[in-house]
CSV table of C-alpha atoms in Angstrom, one decimal:
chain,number,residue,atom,x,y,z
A,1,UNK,CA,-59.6,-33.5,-30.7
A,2,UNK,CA,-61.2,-36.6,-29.2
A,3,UNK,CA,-62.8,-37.0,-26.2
A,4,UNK,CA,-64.9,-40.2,-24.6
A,5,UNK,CA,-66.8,-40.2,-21.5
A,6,UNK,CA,-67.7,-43.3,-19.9
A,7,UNK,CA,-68.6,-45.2,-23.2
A,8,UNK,CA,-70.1,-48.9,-22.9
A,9,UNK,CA,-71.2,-51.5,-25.2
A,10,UNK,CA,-73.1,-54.9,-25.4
A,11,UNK,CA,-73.2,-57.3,-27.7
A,12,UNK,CA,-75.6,-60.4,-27.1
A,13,UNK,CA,-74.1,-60.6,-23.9
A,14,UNK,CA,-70.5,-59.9,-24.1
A,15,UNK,CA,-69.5,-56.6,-22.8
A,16,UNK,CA,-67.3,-55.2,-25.4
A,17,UNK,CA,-66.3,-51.8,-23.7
A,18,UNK,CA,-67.0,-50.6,-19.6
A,19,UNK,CA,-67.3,-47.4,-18.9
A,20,UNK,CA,-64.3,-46.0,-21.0
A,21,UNK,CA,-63.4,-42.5,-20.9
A,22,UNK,CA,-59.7,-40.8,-22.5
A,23,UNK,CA,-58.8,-37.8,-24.3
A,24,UNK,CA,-56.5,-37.3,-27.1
A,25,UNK,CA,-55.5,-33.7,-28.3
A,26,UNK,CA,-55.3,-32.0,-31.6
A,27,UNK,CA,-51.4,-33.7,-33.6
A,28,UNK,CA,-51.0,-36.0,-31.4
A,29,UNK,CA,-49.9,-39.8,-32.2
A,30,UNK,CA,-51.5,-42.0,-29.7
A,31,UNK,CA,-50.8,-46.1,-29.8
A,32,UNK,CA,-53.7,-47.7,-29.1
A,33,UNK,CA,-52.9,-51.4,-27.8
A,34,UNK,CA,-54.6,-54.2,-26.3
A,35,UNK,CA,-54.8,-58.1,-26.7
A,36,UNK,CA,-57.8,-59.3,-29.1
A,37,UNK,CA,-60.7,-59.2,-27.9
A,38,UNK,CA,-59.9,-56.4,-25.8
A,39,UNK,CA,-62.6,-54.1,-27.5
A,40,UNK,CA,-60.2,-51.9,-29.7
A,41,UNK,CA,-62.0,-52.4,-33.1
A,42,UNK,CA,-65.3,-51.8,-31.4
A,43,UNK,CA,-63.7,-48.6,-30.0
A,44,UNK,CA,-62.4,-47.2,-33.2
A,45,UNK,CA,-65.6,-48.3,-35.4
A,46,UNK,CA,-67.1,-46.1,-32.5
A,47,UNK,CA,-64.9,-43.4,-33.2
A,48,UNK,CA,-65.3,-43.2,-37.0
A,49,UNK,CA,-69.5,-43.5,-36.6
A,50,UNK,CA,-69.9,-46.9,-37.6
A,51,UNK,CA,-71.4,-48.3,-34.5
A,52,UNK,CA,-72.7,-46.3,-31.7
A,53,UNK,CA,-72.8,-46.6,-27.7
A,54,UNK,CA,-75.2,-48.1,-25.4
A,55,UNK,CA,-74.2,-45.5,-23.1
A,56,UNK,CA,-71.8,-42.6,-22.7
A,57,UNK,CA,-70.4,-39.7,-25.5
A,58,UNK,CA,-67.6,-39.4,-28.0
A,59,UNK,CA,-66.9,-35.8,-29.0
A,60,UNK,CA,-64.8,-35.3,-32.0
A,61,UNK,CA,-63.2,-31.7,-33.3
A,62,UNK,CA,-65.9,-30.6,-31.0
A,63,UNK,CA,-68.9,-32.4,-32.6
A,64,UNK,CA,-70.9,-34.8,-30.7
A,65,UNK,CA,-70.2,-38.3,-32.9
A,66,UNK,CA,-73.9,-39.4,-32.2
A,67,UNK,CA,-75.9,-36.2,-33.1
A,68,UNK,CA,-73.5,-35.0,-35.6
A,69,UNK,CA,-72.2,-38.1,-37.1
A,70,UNK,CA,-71.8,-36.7,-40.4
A,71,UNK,CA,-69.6,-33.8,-39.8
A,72,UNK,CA,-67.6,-36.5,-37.7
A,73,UNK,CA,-67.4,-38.9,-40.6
A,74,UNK,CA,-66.0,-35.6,-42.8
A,75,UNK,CA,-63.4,-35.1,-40.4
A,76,UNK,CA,-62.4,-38.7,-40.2
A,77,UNK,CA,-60.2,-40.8,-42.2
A,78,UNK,CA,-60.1,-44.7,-41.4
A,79,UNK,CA,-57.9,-47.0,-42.7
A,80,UNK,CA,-58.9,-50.9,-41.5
A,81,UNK,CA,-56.6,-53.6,-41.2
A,82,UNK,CA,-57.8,-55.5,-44.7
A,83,UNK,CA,-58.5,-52.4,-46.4
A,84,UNK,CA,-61.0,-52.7,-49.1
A,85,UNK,CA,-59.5,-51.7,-52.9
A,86,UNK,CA,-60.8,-52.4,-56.2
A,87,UNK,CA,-58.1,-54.3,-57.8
A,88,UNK,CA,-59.5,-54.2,-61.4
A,89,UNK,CA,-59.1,-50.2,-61.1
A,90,UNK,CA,-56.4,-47.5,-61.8
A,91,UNK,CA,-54.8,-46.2,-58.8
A,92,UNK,CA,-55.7,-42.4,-60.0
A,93,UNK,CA,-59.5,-43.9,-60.8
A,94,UNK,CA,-59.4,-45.3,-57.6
A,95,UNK,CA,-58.8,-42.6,-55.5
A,96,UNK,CA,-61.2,-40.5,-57.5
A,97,UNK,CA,-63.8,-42.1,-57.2
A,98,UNK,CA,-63.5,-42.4,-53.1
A,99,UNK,CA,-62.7,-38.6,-53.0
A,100,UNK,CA,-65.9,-37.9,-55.1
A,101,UNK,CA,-67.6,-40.1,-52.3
A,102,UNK,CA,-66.0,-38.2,-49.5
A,103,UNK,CA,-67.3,-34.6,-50.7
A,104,UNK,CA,-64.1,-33.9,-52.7
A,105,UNK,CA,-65.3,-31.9,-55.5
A,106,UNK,CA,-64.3,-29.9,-59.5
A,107,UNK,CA,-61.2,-28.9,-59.2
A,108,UNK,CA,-59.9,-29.7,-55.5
A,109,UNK,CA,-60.4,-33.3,-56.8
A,110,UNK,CA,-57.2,-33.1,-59.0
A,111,UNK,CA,-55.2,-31.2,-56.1
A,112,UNK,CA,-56.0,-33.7,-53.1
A,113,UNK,CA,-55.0,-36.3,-55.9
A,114,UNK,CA,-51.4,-34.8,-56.5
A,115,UNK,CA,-50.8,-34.4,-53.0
A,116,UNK,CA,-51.8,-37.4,-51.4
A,117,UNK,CA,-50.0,-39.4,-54.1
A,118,UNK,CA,-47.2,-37.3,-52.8
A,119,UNK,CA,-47.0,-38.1,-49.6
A,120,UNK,CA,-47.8,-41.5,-49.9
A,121,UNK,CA,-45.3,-41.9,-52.6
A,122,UNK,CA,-47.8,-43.3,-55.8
A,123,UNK,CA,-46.4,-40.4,-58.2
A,124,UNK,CA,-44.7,-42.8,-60.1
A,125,UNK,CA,-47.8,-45.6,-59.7
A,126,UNK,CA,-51.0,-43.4,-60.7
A,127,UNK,CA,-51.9,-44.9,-63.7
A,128,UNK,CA,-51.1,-48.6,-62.6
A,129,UNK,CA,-54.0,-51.4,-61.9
A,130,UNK,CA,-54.2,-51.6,-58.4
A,131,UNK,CA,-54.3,-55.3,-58.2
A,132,UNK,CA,-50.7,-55.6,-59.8
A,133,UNK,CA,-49.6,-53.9,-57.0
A,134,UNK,CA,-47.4,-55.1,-54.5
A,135,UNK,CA,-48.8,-55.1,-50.5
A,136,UNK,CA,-46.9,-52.0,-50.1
A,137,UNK,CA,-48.4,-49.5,-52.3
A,138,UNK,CA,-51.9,-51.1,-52.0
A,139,UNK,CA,-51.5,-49.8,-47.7
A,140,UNK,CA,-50.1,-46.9,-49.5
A,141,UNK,CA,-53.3,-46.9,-51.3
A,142,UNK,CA,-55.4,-47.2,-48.6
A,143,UNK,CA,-53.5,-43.8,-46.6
A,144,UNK,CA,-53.8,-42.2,-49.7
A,145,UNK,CA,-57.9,-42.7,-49.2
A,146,UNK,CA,-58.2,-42.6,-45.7
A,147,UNK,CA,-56.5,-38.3,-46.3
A,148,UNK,CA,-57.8,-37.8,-49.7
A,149,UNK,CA,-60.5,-35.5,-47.9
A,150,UNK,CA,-58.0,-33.8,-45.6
A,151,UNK,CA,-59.1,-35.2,-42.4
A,152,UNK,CA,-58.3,-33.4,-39.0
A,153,UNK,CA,-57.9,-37.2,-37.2
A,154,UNK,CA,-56.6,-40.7,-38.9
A,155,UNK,CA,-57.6,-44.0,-36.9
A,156,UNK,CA,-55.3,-46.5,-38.2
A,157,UNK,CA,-55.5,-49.9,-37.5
A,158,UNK,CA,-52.2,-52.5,-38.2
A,159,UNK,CA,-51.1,-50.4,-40.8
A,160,UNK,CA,-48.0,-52.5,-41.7
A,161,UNK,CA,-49.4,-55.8,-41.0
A,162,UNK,CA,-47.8,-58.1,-44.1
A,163,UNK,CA,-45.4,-55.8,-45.0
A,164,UNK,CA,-41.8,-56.7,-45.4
A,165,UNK,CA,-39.6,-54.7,-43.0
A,166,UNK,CA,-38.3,-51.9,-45.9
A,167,UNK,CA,-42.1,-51.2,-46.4
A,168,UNK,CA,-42.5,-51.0,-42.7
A,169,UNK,CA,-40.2,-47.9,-42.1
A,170,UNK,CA,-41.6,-46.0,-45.4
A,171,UNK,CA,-45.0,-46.6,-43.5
A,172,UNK,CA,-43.9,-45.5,-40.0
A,173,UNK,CA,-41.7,-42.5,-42.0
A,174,UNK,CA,-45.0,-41.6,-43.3
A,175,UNK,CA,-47.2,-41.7,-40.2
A,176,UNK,CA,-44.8,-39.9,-38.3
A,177,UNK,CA,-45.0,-36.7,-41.0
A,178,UNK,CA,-48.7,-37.0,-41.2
A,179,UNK,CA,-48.9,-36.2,-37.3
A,180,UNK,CA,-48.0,-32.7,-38.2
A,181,UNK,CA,-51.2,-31.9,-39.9
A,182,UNK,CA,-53.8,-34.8,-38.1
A,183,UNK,CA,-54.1,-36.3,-35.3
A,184,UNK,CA,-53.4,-40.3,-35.5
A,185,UNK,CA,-54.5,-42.6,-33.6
A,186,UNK,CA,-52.9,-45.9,-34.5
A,187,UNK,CA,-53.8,-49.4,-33.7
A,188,UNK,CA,-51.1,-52.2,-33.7
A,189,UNK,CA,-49.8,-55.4,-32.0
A,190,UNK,CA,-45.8,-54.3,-32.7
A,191,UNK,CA,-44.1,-52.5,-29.7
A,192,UNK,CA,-41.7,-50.7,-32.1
A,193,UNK,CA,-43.8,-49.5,-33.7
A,194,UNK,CA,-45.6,-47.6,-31.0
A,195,UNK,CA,-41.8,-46.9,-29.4
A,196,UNK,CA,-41.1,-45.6,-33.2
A,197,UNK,CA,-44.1,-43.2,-34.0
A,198,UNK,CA,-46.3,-42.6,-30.9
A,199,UNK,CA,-46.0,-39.8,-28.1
A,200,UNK,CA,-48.7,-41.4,-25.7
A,201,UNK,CA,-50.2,-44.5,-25.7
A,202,UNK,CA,-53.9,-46.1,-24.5
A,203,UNK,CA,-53.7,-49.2,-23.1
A,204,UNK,CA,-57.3,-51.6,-23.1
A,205,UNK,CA,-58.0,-54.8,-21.8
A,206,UNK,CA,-61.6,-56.9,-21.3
A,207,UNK,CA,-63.3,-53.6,-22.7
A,208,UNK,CA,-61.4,-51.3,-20.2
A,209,UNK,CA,-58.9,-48.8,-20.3
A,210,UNK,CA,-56.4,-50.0,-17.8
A,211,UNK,CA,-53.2,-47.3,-18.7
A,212,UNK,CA,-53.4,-43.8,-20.8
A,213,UNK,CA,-50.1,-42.2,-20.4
A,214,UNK,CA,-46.8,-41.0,-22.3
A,215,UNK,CA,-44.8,-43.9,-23.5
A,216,UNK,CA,-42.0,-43.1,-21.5
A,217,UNK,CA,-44.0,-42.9,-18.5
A,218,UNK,CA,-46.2,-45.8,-19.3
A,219,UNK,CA,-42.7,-47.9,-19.2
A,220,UNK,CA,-41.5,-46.1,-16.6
A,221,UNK,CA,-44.6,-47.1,-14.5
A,222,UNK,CA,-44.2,-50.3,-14.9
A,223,UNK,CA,-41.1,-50.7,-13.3
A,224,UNK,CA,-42.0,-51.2,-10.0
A,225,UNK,CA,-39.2,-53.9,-9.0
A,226,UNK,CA,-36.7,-51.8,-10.1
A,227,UNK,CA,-33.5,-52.6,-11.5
A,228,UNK,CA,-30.4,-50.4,-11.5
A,229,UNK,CA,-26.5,-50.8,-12.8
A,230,UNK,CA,-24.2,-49.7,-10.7
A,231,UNK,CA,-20.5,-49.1,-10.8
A,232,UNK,CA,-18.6,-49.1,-7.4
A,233,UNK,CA,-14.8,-49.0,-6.3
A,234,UNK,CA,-15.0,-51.8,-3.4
A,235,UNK,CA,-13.8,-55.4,-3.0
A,236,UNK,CA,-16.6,-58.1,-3.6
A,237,UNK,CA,-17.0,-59.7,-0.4
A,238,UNK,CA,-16.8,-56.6,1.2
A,239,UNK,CA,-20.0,-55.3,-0.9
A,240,UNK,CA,-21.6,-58.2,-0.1
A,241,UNK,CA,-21.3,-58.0,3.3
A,242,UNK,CA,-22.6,-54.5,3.5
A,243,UNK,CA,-25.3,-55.7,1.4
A,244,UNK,CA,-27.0,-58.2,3.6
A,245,UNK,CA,-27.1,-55.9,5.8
A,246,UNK,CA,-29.5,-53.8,3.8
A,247,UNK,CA,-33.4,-56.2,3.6
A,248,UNK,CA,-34.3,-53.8,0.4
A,249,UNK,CA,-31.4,-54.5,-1.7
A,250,UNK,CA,-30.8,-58.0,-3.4
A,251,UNK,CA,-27.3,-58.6,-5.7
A,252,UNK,CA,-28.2,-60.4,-9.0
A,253,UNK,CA,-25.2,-60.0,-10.7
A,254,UNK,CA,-21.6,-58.9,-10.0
A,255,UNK,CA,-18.4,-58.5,-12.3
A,256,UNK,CA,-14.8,-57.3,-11.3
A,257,UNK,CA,-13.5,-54.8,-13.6
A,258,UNK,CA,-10.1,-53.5,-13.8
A,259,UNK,CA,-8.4,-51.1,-11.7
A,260,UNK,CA,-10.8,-52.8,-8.4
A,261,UNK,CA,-14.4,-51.8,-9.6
A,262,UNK,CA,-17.0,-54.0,-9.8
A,263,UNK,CA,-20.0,-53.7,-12.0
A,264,UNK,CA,-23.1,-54.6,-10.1
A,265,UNK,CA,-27.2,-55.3,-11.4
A,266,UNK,CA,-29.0,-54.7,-7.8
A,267,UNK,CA,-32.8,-55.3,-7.5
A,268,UNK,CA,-34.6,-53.2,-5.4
A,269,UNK,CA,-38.0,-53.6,-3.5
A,270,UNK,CA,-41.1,-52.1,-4.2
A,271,UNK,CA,-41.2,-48.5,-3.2
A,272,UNK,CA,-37.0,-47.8,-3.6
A,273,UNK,CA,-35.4,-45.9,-6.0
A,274,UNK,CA,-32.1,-45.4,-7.4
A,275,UNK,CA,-31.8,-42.4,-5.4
A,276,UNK,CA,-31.9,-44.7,-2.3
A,277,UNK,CA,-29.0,-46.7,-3.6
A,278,UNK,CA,-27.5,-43.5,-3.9
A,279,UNK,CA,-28.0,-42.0,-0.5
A,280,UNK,CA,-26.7,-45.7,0.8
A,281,UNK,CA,-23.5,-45.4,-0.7
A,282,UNK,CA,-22.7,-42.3,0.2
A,283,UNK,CA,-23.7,-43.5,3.7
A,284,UNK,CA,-21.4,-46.2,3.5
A,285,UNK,CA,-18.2,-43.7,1.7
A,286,UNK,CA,-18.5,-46.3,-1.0
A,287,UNK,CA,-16.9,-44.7,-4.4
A,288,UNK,CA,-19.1,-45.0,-7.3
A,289,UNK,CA,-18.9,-43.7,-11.3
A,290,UNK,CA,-22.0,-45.3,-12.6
A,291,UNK,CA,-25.7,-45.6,-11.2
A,292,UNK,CA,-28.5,-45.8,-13.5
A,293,UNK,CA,-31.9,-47.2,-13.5
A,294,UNK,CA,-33.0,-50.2,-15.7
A,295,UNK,CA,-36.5,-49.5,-17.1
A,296,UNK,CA,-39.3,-52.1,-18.6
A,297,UNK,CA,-39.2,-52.5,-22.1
A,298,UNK,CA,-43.0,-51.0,-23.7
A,299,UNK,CA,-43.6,-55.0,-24.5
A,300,UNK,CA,-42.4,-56.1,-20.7
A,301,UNK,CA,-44.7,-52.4,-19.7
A,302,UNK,CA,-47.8,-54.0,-21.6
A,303,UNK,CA,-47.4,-57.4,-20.3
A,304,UNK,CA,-46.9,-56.3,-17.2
A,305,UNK,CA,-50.1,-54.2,-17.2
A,306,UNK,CA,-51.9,-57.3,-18.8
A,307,UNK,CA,-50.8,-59.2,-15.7
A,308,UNK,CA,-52.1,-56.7,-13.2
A,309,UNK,CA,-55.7,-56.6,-14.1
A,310,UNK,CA,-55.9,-60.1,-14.2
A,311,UNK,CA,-54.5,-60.5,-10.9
A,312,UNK,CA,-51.3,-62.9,-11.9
């Protein structure tokens, strides 16, 4: 559906994007996340035609966003973080009018009305002023434009900021059920958000893409001092002492439980793995019921990510 190779872009100086390249396929929910500045508004007015490279291509549903940047724009739908509404207008005036601006014409205008107001819930708010809305049905409003013309890809960008959190899961609920027709490509500051609606995730920083992976992997990355639990039928002091005698393996916590097992939180060194822990004990005829791995967090994944490029 999308694909960007080796993109740039200047402004008066300030290199807003370097050399970025990813690939996003058709109904897929990608998060798209980076601190500001970062170059992910530049990005996505990229993607929907509104600025263009200094270098590089975008291709989108197979169309080349430069030469063909109005069968791009048809297959786009772009909802902005302040999206624009008319207030003094009727919500079914309203989204009228923009599907007469998108192309949306005679009869399919009534039928992209019905259903859009369907799935963005504004059945029961079509002939209500916009601007007596509350924040909730005027985003609802705005996704209600941004598919009026039956886009193949959405490029959302904070589409619950300043909603309360009962708005935010109807939103989410609704992205999540768009994906099966479009592919999204969402924009947002909230981690749960991404952990709640996206499959992959595209991680930018000073105009680079520094991670493009699944979210699960992307945390899972991340991770490099790794954690685990484990659960182990031994006496404290004699786990510790066949701990120090193992330089990869540090205790930083230890419980007794009943029955003679403690509960332990071991951190490892870069490059082992639970399976070492594993292969250790069963060295050592230690007696375990529980080993598991302790992943990053997506937010402790990002900052960690954050951290690397800049070198702290």
């Amino acid at each position: 559906m999308i694909r960007v190779e080796a993109i740039s872009k200047q402004f008066v100086g300030i290199q807003a994007l370097k050399q970025v390249s990813f690939e996003v396929g058709a109904n897929e929910v990608v998060g798209f996340l980076g601190p500001n500045g970062a170059g992910k508004t530049t990005l996505m007015r990229m993607l929907s035609g509104f600025l263009t490279p200094d270098e590089g291509s975008i291709e989108v549903a197979g169309f080349d966003a430069i030469m063909n940047a109005r069968e791009v724009k048809r297959r786009i739908g772009y909802l902005p973080e302040h999206c624009p509404l008319y207030p003094e207008m009727r919500v079914d005036e309203f989204l009228t009018y923009r599907a007469a601006i998108k192309g949306v014409l005679g009869r399919r205008v009534r039928d992209r009305l019905q259903m859009v107001k369907m799935q963005c819930g504004l059945e029961q708010v079509g002939h209500r002023i916009i601007g007596q809305l509350s924040k909730g049905y005027r985003q609802r409003i705005g996704l209600a434009d941004a598919l009026i013309h039956e886009p193949e890809l959405l490029i959302l960008d904070e589409p619950t900021v300043g909603l309360d959190p009962h708005q935010i899961r109807q939103v989410r609920s609704l992205i999540k059920g768009l994906a099966k027709q479009h592919t999204v490509l969402l924009s947002t500051h909230i981690m749960q958000e991404v952990e709640a609606v996206c499959e992959r995730v595209l991680v930018i920083r000073s105009g680079e893409v520094v991670a493009a992976d699944t979210v699960d992997n992307f945390r899972k990355d991340a991770s490099l001092d790794r954690s685990v639990i484990m659960e182990v039928q031994c006496e404290a002091v004699a786990f510790q002492s066949l701990s120090e005698s193992v330089a990869w393996i540090g205790i930083a916590r230890m419980d007794a439980l009943a029955d003679g097992w403690l509960r332990l939180e071991l951190n490892l060194e870069e490059g082992y793995l639970a399976e070492d822990v594993f292969a250790w004990a069963a060295e050592m005829k230690l007696v375990l019921r529980l080993l598991q791995t302790i992943e990053s967090t997506l937010e402790e994944a990002f900052v960690a990510a954050m951290d690397e490029k800049t070198g702290s």
